[in-house]
mmCIF file of C-alpha atoms in Angstrom:
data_model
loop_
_atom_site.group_PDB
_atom_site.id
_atom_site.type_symbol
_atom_site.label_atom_id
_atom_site.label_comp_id
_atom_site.label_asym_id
_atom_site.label_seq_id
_atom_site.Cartn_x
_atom_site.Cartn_y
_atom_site.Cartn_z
ATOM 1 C CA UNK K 1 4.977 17.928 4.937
ATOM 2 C CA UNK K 2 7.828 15.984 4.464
ATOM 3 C CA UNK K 3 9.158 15.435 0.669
ATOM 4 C CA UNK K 4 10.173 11.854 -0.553
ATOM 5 C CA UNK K 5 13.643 13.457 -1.792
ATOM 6 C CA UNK K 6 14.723 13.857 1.963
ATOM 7 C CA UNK K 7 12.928 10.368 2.502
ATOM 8 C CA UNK K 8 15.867 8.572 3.886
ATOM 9 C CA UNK K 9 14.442 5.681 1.774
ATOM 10 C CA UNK K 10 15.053 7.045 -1.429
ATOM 11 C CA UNK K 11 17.564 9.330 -1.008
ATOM 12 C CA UNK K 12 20.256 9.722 -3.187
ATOM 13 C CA UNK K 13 23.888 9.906 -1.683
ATOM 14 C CA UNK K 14 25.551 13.084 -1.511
ATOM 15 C CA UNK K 15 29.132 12.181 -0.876
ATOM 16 C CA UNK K 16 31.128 11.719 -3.690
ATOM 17 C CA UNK K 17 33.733 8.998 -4.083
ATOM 18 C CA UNK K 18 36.183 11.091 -6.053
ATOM 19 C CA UNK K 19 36.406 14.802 -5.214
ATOM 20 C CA UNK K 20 35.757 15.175 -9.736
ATOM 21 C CA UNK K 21 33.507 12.772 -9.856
ATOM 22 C CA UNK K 22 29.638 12.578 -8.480
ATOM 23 C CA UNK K 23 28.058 9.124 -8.647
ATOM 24 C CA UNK K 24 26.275 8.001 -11.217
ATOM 25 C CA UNK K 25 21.984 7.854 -10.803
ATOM 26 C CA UNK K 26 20.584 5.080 -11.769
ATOM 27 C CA UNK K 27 17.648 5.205 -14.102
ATOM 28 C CA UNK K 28 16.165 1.892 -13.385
ATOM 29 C CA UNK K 29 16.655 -0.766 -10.834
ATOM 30 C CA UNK K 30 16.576 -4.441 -11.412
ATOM 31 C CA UNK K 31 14.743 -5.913 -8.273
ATOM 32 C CA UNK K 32 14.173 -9.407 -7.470
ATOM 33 C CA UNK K 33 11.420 -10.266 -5.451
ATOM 34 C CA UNK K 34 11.263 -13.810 -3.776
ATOM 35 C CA UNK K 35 12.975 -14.866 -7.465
ATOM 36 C CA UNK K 36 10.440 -13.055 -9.454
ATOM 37 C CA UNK K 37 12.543 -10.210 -11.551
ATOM 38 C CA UNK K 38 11.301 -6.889 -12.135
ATOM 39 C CA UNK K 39 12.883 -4.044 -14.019
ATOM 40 C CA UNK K 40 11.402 -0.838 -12.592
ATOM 41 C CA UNK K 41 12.615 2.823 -13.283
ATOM 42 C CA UNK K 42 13.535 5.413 -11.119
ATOM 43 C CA UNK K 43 10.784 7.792 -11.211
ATOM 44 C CA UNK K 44 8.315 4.982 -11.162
ATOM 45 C CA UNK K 45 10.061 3.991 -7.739
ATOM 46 C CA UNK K 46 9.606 7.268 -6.458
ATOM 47 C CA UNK K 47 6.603 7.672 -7.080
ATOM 48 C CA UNK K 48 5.288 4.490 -4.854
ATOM 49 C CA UNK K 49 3.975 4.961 -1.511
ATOM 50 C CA UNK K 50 6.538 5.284 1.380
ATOM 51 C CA UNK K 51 4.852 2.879 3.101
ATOM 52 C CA UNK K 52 5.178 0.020 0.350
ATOM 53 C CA UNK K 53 8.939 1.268 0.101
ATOM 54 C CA UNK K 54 9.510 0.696 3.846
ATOM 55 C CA UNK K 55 8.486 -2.763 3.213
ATOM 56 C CA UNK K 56 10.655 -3.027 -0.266
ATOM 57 C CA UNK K 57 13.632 -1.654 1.140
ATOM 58 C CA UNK K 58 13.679 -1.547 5.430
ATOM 59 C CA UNK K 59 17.388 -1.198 5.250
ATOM 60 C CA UNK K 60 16.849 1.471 2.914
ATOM 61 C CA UNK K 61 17.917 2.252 -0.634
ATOM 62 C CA UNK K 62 20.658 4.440 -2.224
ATOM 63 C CA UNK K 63 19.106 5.759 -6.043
ATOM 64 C CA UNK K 64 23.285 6.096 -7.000
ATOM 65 C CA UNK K 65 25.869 3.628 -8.639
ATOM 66 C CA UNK K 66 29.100 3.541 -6.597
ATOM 67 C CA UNK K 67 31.500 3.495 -9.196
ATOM 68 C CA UNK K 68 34.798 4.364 -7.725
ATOM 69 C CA UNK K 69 34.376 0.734 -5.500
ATOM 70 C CA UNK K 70 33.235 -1.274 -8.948
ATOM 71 C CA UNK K 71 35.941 0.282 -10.687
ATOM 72 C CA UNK K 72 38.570 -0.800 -7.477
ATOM 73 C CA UNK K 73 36.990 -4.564 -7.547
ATOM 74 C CA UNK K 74 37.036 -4.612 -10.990
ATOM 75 C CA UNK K 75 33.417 -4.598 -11.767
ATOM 76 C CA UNK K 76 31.944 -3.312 -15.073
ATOM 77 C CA UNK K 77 30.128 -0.381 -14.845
ATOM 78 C CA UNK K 78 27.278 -1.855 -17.253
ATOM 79 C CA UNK K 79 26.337 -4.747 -15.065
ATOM 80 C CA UNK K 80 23.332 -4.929 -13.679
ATOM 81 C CA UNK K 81 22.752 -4.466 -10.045
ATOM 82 C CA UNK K 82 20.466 -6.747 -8.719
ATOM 83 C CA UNK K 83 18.088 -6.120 -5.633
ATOM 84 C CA UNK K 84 16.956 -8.555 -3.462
ATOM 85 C CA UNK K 85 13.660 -7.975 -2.122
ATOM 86 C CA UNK K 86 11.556 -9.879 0.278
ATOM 87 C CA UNK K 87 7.744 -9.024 -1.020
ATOM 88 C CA UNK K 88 5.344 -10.446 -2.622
ATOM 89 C CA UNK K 89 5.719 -9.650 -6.258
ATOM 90 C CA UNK K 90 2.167 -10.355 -7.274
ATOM 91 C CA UNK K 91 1.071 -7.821 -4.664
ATOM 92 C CA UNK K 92 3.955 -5.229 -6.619
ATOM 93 C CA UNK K 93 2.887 -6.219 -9.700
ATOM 94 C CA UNK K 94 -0.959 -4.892 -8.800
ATOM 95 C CA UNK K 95 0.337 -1.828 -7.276
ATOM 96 C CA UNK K 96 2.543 -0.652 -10.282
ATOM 97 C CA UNK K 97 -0.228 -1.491 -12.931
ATOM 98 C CA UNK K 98 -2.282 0.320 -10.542
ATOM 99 C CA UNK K 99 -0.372 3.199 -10.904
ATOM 100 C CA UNK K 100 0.367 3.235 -14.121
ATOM 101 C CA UNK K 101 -3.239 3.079 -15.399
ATOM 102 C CA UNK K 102 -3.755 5.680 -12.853
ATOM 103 C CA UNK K 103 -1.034 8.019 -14.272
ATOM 104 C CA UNK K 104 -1.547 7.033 -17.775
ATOM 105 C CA UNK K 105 -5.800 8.460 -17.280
ATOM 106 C CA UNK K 106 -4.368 11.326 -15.473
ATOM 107 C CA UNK K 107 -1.333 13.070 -18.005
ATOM 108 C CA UNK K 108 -2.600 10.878 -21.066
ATOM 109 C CA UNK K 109 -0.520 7.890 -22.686
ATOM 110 C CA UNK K 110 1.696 9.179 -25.071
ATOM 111 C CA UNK K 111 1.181 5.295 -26.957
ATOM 112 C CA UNK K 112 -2.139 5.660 -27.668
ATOM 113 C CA UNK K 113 -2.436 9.229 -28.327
ATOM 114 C CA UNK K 114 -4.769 9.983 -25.790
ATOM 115 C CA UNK K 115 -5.138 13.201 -23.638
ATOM 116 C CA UNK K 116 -5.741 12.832 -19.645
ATOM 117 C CA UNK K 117 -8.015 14.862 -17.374
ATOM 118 C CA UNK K 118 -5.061 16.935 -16.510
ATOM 119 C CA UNK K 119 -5.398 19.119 -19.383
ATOM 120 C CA UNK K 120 -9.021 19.576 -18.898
ATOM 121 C CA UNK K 121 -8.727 20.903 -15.624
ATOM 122 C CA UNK K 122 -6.434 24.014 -16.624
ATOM 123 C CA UNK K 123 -8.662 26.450 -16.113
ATOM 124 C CA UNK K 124 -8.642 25.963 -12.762
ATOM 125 C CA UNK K 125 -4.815 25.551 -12.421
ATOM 126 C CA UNK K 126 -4.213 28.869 -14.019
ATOM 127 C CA UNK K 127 -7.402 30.667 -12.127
ATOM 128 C CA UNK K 128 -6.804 33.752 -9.853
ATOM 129 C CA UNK K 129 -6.779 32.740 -5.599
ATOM 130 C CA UNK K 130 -9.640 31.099 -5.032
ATOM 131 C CA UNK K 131 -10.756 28.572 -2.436
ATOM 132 C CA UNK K 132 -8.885 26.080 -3.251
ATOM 133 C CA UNK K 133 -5.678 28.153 -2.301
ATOM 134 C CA UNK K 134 -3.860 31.395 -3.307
ATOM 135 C CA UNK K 135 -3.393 30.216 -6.839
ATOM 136 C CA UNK K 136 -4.991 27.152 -8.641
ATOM 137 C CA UNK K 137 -1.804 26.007 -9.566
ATOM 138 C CA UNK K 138 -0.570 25.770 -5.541
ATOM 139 C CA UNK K 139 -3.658 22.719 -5.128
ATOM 140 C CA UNK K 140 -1.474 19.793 -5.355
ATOM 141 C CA UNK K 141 -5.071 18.007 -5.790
ATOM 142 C CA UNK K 142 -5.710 19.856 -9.221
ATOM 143 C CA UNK K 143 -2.148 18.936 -10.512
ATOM 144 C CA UNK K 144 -1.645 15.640 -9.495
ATOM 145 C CA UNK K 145 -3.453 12.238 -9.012
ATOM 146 C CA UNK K 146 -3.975 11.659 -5.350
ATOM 147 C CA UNK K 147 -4.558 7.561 -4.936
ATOM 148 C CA UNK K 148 -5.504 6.813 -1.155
ATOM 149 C CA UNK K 149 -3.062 3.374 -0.283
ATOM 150 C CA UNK K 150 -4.476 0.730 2.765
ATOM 151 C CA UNK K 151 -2.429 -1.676 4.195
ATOM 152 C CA UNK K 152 -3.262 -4.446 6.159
ATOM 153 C CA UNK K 153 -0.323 -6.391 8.113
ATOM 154 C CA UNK K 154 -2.869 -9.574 9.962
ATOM 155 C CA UNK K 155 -1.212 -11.719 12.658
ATOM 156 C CA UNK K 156 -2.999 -14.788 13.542
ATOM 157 C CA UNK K 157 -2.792 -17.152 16.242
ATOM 158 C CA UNK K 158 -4.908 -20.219 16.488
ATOM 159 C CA UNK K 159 -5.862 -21.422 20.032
ATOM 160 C CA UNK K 160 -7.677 -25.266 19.898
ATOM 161 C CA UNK K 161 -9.628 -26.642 21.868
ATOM 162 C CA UNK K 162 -8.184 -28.898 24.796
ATOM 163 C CA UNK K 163 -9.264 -32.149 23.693
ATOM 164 C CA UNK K 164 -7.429 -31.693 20.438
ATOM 165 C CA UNK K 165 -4.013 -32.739 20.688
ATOM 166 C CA UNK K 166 -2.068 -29.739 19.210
ATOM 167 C CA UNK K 167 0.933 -29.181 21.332
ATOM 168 C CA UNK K 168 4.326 -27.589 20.520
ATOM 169 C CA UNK K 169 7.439 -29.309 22.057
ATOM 170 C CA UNK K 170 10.030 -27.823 24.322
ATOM 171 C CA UNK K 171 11.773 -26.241 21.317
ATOM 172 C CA UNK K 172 8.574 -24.285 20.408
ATOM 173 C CA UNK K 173 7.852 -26.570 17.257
ATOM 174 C CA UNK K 174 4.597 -27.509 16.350
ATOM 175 C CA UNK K 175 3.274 -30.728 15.887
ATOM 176 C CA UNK K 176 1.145 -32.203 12.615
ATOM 177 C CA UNK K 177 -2.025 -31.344 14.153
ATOM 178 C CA UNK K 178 -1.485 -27.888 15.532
ATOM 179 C CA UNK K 179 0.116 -26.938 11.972
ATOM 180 C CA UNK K 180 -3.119 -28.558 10.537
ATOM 181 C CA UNK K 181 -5.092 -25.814 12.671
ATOM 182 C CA UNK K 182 -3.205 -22.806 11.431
ATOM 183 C CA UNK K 183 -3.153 -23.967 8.053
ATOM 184 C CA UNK K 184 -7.015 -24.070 7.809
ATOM 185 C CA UNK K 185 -6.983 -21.021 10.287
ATOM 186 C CA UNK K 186 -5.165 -19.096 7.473
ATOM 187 C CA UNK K 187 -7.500 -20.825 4.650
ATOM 188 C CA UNK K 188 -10.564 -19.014 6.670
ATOM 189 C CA UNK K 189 -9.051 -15.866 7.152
ATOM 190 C CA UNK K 190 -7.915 -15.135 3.485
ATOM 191 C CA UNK K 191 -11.556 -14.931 2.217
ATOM 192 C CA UNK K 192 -12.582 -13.073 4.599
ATOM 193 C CA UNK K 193 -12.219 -10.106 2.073
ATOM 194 C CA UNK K 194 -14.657 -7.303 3.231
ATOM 195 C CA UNK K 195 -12.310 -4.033 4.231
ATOM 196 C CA UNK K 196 -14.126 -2.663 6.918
ATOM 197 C CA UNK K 197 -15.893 -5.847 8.662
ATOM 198 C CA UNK K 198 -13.223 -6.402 11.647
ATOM 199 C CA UNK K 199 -12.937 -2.386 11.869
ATOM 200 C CA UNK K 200 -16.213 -1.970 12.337
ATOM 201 C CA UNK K 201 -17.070 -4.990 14.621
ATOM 202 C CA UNK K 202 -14.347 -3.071 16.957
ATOM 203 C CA UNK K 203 -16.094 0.522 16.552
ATOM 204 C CA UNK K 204 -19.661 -1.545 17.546
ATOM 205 C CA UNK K 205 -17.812 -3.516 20.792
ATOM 206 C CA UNK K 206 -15.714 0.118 22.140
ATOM 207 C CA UNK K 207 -17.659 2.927 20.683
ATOM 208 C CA UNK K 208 -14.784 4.472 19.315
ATOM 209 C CA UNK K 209 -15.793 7.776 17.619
ATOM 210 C CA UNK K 210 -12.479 8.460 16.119
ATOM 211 C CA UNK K 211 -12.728 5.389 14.220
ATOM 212 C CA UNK K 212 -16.100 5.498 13.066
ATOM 213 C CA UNK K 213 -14.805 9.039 11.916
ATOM 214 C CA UNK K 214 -12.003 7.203 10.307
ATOM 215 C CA UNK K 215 -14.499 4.984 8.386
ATOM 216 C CA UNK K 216 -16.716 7.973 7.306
ATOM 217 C CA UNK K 217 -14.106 9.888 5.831
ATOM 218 C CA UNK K 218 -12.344 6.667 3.670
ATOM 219 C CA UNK K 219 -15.944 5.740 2.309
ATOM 220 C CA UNK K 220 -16.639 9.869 1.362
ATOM 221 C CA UNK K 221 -13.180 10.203 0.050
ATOM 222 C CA UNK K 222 -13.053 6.669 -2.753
ATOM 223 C CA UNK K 223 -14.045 3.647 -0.774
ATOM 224 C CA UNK K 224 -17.525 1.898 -0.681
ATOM 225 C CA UNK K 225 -18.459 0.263 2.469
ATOM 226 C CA UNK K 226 -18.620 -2.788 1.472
ATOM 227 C CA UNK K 227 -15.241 -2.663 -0.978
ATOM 228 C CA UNK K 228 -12.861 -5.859 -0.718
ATOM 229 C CA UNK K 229 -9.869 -5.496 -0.548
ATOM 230 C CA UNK K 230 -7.338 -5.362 -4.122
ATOM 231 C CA UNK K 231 -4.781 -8.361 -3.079
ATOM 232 C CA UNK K 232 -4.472 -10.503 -0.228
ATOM 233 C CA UNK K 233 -2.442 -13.445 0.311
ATOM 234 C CA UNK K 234 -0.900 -15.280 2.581
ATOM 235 C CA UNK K 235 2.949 -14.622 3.551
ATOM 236 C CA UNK K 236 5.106 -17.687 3.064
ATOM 237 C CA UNK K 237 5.844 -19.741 6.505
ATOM 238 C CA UNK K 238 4.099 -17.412 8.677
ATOM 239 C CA UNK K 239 0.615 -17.023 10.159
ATOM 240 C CA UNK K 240 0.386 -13.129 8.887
ATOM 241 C CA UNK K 241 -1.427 -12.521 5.582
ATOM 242 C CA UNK K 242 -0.486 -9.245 4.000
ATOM 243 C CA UNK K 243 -3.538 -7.060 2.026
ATOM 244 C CA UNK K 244 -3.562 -3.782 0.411
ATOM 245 C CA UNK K 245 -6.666 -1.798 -1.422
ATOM 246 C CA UNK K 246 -5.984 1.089 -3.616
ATOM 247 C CA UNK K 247 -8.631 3.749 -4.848
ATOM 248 C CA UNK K 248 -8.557 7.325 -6.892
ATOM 249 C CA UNK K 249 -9.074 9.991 -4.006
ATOM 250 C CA UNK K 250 -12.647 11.472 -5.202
ATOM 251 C CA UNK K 251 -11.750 15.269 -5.296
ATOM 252 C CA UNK K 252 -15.009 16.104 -6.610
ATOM 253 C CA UNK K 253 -13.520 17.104 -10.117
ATOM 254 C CA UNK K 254 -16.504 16.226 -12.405
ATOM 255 C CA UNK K 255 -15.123 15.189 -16.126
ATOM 256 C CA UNK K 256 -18.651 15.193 -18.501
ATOM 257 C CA UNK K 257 -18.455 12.568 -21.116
ATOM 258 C CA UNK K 258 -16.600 13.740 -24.534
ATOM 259 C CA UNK K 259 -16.335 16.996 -22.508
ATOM 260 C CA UNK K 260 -20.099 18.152 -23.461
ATOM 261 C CA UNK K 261 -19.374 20.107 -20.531
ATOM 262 C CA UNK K 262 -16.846 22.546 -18.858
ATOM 263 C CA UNK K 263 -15.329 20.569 -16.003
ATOM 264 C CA UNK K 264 -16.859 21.077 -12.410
ATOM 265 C CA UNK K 265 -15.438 21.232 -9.042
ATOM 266 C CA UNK K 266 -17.644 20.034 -5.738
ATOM 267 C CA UNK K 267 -16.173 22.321 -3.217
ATOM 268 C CA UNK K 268 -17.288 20.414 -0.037
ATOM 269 C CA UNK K 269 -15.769 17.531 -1.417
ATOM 270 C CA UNK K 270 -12.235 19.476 -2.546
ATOM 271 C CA UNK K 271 -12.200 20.265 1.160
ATOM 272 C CA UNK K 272 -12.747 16.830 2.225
ATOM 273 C CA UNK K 273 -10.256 15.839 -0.019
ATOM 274 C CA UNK K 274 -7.461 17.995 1.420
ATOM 275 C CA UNK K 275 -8.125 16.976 4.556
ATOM 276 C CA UNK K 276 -6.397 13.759 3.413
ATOM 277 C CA UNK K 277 -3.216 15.479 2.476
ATOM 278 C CA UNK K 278 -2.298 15.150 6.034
ATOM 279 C CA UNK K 279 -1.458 10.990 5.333
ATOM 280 C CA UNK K 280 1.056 12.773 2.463
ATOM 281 C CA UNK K 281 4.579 11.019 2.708
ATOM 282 C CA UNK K 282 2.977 10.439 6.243
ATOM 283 C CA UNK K 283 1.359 7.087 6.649
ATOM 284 C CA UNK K 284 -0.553 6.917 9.537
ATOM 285 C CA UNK K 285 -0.496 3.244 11.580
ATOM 286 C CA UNK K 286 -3.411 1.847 14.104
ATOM 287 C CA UNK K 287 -3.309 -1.258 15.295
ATOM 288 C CA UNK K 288 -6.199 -3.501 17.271
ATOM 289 C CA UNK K 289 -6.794 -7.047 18.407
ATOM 290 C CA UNK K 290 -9.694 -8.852 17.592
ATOM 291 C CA UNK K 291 -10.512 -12.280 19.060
ATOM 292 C CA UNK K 292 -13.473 -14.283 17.952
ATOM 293 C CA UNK K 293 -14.679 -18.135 18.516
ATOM 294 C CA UNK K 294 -14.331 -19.562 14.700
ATOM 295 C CA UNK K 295 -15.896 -22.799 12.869
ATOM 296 C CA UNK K 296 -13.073 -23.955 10.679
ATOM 297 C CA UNK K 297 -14.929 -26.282 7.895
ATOM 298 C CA UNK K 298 -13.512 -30.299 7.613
ATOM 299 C CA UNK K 299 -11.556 -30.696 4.754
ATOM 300 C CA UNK K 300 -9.372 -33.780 3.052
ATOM 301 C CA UNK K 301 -11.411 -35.943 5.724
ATOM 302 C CA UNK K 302 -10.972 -33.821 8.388
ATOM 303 C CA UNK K 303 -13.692 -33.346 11.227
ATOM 304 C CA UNK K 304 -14.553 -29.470 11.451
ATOM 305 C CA UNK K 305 -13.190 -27.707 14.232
ATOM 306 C CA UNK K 306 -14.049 -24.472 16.475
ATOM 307 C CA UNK K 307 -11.494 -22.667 17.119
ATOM 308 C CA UNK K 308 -10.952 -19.078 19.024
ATOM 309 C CA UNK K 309 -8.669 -17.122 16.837
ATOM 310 C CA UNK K 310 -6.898 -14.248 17.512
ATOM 311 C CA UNK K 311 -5.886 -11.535 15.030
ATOM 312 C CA UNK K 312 -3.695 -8.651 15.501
ATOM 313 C CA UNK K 313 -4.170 -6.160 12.829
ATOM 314 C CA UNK K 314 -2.050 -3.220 11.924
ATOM 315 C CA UNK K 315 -3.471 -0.605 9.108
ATOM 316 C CA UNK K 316 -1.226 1.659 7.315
ATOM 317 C CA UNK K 317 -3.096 4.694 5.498
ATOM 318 C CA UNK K 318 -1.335 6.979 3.251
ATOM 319 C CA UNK K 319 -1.853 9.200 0.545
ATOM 320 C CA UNK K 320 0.225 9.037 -2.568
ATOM 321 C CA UNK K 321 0.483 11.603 -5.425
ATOM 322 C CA UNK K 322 1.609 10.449 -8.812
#
């Protein structure tokens, strides 16, 4: 599997820019996201998916200060360098609290005092070759928190009926009425919430087994079937509308309350669970169309309108280990 350091996302240049002197890592990057500015360490960053850091940083990211060309333009080696980032920073805001709470139930939070689960579940780190591997302690599962990450990228596009006069001009530019239409096309889409709905209206229409199988094994592993999904919003100035869910991979580690009990390990569901350490720094991508006739409610005055709407969704599914 591949390993975030080689991750040519995150890597961290090797090349030095003075044969005596390596360049400096930076602990923490200042990022701004659509003007919103966040102050995020290292670690933290590379511990996020590598899907969410393909969309953070496409052109990718260098985790190293070049000092030899600040020191040659006469920059201060103090300043901050600032990131500009086109994302939606309430959507990274929700995945790094996610993570932290995640991590901070996992290893304990050294604030409050608290122990995590990880130091319950030593006896089974330090246990002899078993079957979960040739030593506990090889099981990234029993060492780690495994959080399963699902992206949703949704293209829209809005076709009217003919009477209504929504027309673009020769230049492609939409007219009042047919940017009327996608507005209120986008207003219907956002709450449509449920996770699995469109997913499983296209397993029902081709029969797909592999997808069904899909759907099985995210609602045994941490989903519900009817789970919603963490954020969704729309992206500014564009008919796409961006959503990601995030849930604890069940590994079928049983914690008892106040540890009135030894900690238990499900088997079956350990196995299920590894399964899922194929998405690893892997994230797997499907994508589907999915055309339906829609009844977009009147609002401000405006007569309500049916619509067929087409949607072209692509899922990203990866598993992270923080």
């Amino acid at each position: 599997m591949s390993n975030l350091a080689n991750s040519p996302i995150t890597q961290v240049s090797q090349t030095p820019t003075h044969t005596n002197l390596q360049p400096q890592l930076l602990t923490r990057l200042f990022l701004d996201l659509r003007g919103r500015r966040f102050e995020v360490d290292r670690e933290t960053i590379m511990n996020l998916p590598e899907s969410v850091l393909l969309c953070l940083f496409p052109n990718g990211l260098v985790l190293s200060r070049q000092s030899m060309a600040l020191a040659e333009s006469g920059g201060d080696e103090d300043e901050e360098e600032v990131y500009g980032v086109d994302f939606d920073p309430d959507c990274f805001q929700f995945v790094l609290s996610f993570y932290k709470n995640a991590s901070d139930n996992f290893y304990g939070s050294t604030s409050a005092g608290t122990p995590g689960l990880l130091a319950a579940q030593q006896q089974f780190i330090d246990a002899s070759p078993s079957e979960f591997g040739p030593t506990g302690s090889q099981n990234p599962l029993l060492l780690k928190q495994a959080i399963i990450v699902l992206r949703e990228e949704l293209e829209y596009f809005s076709i009217p009926p003919k009477e209504v006069k929504a027309a673009t001009d020769q230049n492609g530019i939409a007219n009042d009425i047919m940017l009327d239409i996608k507005r209120r096309s986008g207003d219907y889409l956002i709450q449509k919430r449920s996770i699995f709905t469109a997913l499983q209206r296209n397993v029902n229409k081709e029969n797909n087994v592999a997808e069904q199988h899909l759907i099985d094994m995210l609602c045994m592993s941490g989903f519900d079937r009817d789970d919603e999904w963490g954020y969704r919003a729309l992206e500014p100035s564009r008919c796409c509308i961006s959503s990601i869910a995030l849930v604890l991979l069940k590994t079928g580690i049983t914690h008892h309350p106040n540890a009135e009990r030894p900690v238990e390990i499900d088997t079956m569901q350990m196995s299920t669970a590894q399964k899922l350490l194929l998405f690893w720094r892997k994230p797997a991508r499907k994508c589907w169309w999915d055309g339906l006739d829609v009844d977009l409610p009147g609002v401000d005055g405006k007569e309500p309108l049916t619509v067929k709407l087409w949607a072209r969704r692509v899922w990203t599914l990866e598993l992270s280990l923080v």
